[in-house]
PDB file of C-alpha atoms in Angstrom:
ATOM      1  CA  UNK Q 286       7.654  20.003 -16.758  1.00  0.00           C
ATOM      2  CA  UNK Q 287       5.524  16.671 -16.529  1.00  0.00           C
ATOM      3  CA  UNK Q 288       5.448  14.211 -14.275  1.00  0.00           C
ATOM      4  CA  UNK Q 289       6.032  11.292 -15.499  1.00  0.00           C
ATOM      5  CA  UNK Q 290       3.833   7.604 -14.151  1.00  0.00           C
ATOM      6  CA  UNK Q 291       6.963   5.933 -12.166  1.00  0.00           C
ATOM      7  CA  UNK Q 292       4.055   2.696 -11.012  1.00  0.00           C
ATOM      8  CA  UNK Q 293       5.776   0.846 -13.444  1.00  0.00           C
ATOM      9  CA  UNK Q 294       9.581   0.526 -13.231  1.00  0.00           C
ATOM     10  CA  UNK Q 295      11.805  -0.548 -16.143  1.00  0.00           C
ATOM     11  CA  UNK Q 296      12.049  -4.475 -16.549  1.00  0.00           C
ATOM     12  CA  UNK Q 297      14.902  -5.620 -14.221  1.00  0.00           C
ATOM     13  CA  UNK Q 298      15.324  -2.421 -12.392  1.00  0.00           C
ATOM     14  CA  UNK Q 299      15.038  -2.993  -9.021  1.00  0.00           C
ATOM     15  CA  UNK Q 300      14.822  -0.330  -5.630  1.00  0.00           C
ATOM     16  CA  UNK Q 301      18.492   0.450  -4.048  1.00  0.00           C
ATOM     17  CA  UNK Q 302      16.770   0.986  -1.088  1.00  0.00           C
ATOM     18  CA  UNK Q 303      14.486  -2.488  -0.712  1.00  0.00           C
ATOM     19  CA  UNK Q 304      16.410  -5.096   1.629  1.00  0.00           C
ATOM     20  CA  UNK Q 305      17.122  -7.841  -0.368  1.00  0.00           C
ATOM     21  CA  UNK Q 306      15.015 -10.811   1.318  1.00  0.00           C
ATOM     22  CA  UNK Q 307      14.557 -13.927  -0.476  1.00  0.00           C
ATOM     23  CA  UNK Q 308      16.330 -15.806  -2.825  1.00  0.00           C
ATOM     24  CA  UNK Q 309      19.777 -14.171  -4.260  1.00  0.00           C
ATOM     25  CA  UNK Q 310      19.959 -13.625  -8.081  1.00  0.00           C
ATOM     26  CA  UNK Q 311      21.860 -16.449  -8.526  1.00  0.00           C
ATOM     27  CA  UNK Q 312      21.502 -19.132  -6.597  1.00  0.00           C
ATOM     28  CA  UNK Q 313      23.619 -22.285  -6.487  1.00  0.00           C
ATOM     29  CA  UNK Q 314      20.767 -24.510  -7.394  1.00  0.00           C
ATOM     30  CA  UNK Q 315      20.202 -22.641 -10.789  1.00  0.00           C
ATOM     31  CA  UNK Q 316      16.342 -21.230  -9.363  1.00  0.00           C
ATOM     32  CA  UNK Q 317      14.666 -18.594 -10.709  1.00  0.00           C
ATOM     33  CA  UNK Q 318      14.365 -15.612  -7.705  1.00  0.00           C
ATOM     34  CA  UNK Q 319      11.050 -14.313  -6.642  1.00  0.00           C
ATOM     35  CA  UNK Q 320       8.650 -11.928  -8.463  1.00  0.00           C
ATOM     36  CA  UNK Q 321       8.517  -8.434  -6.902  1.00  0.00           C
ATOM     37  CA  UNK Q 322       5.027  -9.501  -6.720  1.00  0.00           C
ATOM     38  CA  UNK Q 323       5.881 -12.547  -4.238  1.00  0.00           C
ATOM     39  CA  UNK Q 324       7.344  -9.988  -2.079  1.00  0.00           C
ATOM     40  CA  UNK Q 325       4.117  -8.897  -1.312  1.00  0.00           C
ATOM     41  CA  UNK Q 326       1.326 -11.007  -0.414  1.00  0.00           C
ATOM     42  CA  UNK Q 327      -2.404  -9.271   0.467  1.00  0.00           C
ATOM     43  CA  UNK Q 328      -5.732 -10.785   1.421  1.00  0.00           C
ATOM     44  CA  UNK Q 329      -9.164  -9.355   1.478  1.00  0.00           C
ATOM     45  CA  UNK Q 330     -12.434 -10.242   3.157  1.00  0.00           C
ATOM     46  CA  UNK Q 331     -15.892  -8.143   4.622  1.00  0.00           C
ATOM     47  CA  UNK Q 332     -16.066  -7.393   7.931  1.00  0.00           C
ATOM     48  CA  UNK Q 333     -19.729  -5.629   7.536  1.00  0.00           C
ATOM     49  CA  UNK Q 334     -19.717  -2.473   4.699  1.00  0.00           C
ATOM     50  CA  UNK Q 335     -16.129  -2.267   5.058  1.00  0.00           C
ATOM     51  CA  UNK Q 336     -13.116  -4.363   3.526  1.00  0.00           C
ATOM     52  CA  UNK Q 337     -10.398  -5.764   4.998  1.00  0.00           C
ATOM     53  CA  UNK Q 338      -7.233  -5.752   2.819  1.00  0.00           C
ATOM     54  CA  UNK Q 339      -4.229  -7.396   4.701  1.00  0.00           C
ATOM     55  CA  UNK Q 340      -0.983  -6.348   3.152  1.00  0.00           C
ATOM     56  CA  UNK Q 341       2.241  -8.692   4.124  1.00  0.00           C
ATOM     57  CA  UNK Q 342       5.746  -8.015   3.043  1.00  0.00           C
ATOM     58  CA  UNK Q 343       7.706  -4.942   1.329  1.00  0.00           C
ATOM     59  CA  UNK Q 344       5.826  -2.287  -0.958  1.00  0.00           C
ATOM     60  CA  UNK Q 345       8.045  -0.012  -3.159  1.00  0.00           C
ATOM     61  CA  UNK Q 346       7.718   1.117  -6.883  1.00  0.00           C
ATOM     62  CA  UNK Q 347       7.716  -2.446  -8.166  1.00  0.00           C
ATOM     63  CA  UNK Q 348       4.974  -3.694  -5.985  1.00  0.00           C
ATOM     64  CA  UNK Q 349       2.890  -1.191  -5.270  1.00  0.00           C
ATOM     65  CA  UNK Q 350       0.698  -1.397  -8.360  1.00  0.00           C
ATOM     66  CA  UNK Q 351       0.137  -4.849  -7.174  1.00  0.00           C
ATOM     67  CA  UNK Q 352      -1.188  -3.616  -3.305  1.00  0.00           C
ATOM     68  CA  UNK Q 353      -2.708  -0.397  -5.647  1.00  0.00           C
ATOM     69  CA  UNK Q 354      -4.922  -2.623  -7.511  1.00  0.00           C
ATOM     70  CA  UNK Q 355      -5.984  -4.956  -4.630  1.00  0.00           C
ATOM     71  CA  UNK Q 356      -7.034  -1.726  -2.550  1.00  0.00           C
ATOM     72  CA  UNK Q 357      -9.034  -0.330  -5.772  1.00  0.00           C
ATOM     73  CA  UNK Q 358     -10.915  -3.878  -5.747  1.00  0.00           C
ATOM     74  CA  UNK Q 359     -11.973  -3.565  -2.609  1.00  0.00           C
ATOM     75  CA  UNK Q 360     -12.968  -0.318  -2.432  1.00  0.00           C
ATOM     76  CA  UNK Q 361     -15.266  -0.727  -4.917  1.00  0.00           C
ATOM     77  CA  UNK Q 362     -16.492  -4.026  -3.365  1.00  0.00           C
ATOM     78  CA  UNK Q 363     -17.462  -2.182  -0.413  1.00  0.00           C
ATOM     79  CA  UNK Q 364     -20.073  -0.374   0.981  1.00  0.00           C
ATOM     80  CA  UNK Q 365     -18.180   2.258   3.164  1.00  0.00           C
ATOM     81  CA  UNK Q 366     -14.411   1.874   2.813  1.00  0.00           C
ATOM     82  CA  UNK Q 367     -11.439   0.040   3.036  1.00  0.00           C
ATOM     83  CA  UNK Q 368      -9.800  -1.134   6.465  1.00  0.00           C
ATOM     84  CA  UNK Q 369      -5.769  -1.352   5.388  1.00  0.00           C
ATOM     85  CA  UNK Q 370      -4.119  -3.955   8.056  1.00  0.00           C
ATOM     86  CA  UNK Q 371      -0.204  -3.165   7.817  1.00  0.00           C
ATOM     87  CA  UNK Q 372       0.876  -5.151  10.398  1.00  0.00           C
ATOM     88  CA  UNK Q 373       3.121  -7.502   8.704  1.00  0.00           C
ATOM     89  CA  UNK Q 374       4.483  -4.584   6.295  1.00  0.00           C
ATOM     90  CA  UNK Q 375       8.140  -4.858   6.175  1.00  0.00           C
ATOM     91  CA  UNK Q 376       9.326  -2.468   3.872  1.00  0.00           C
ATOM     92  CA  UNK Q 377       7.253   0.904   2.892  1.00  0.00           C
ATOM     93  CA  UNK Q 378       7.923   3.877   0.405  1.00  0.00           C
ATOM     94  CA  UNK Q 379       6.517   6.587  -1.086  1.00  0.00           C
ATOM     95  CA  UNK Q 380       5.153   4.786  -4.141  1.00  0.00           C
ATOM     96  CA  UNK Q 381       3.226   3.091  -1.470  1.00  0.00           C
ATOM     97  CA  UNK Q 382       2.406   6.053   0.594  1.00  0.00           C
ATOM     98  CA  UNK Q 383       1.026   7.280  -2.706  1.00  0.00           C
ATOM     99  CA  UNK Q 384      -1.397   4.604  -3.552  1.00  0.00           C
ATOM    100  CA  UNK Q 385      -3.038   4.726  -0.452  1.00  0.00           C
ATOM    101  CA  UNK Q 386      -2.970   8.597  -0.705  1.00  0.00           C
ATOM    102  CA  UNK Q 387      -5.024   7.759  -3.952  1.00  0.00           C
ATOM    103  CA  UNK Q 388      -6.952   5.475  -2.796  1.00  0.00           C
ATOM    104  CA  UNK Q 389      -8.203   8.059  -0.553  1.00  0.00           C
ATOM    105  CA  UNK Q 390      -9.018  10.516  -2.817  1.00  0.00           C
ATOM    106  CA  UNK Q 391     -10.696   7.738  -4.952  1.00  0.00           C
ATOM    107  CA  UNK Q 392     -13.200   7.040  -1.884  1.00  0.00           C
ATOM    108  CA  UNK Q 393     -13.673  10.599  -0.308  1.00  0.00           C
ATOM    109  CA  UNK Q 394     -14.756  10.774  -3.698  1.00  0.00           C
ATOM    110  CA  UNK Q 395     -17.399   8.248  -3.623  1.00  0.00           C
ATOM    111  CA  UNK Q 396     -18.305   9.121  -0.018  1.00  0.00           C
ATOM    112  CA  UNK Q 397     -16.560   6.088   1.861  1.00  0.00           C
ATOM    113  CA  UNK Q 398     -12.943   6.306   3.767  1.00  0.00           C
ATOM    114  CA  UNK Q 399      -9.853   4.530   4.216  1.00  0.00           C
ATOM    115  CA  UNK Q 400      -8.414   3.322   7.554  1.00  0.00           C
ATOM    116  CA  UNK Q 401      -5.112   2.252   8.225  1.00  0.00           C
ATOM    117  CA  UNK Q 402      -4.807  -0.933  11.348  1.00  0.00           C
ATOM    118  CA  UNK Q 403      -1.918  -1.524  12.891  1.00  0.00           C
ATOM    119  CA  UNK Q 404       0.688  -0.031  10.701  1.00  0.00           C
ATOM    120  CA  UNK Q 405       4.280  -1.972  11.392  1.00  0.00           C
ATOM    121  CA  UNK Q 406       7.055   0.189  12.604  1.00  0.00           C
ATOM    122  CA  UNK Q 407       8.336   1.194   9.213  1.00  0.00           C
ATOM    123  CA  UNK Q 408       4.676   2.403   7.980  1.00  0.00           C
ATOM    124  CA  UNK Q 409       4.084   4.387  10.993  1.00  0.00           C
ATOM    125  CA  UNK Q 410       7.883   6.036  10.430  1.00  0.00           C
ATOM    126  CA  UNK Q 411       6.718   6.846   6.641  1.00  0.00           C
ATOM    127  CA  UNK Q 412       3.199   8.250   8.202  1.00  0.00           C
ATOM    128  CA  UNK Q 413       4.380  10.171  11.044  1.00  0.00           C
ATOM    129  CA  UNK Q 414       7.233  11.797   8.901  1.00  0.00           C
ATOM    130  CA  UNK Q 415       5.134  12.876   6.502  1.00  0.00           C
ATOM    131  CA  UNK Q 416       2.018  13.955   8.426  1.00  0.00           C
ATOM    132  CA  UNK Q 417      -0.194  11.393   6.911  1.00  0.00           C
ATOM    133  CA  UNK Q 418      -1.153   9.446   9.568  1.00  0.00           C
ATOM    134  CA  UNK Q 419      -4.128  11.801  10.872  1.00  0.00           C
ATOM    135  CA  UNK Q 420      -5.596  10.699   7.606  1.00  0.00           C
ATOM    136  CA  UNK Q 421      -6.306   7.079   8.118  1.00  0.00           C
ATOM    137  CA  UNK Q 422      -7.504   7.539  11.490  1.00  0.00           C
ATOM    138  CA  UNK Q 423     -10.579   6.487  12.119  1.00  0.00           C
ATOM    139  CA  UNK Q 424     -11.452   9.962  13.738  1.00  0.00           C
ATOM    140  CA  UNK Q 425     -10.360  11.318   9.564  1.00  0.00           C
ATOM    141  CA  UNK Q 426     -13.721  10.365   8.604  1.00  0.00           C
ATOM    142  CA  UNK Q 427     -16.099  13.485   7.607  1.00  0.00           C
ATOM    143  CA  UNK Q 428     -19.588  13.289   9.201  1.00  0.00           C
ATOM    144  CA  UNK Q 429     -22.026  13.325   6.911  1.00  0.00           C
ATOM    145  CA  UNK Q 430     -23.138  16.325   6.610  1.00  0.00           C
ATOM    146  CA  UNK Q 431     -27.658  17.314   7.020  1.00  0.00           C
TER     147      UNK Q 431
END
């Protein structure tokens, strides 16, 4: 049995589990509701070799790829890694928990690390639970070895 690449739900499916924030389906005033995408907003600047990617709002299946491909931009921007701030993180699943899993793999592969700031309530929950946490620690990163 395969696996089968879930990064990219159907068209108009949409998480059970997500809290619905934003604009109903059908609003009285005959508007369009948001993107998955404008459920999550990220940012990204260098702080030295490192950078920064600032994730806001809810990542699940749908938006994920979005946060994926930010963090794979900025890892390879970077000299030694990718700082994840997850402060303002709202909503977090595993699809997310697996692209930064990835994204980890993807730079222990190239020899840099990624660290997770301030994760919000729910991302520490998701971390702790599934004893993932130790690895975006700042005290995860190998020492280079002689």
């Amino acid at each position: 049995m395969h696996a089968r690449d879930v990064s990219a739900p159907e068209p108009g499916h949409r998480s059970p589990y997500r809290p619905v924030i934003g604009t109903a389906p059908e609003t009285p005033d005959g508007s369009t509701p948001p993107s998955p995408s404008s459920l999550l907003l990220t940012d990204s600047y260098s702080e030295g070799p490192r950078k920064v990617v600032v994730v806001n709002g809810e990542v699940d299946y749908e938006t994920a790829p979005v946060m994926s491909a930010v963090l794979r931009d900025a890892l390879r921007d970077s000299a030694e890694g990718v700082d994840v701030d997850l402060t303002a993180v709202r909503f977090w699943d595993c699809s997310a928990l697996n692209a930064l899993l990835r994204l980890r793999r993807e730079a222990l592969a190239h020899g840099k690390t990624v660290i997770v700031r301030s994760p919000s309530r729910v991302v520490r929950r998701v971390l702790g639970l599934t004893g993932t946490s130790r690895l975006f620690r700042p005290s995860a990163i190998p020492s280079p070895r002689p």
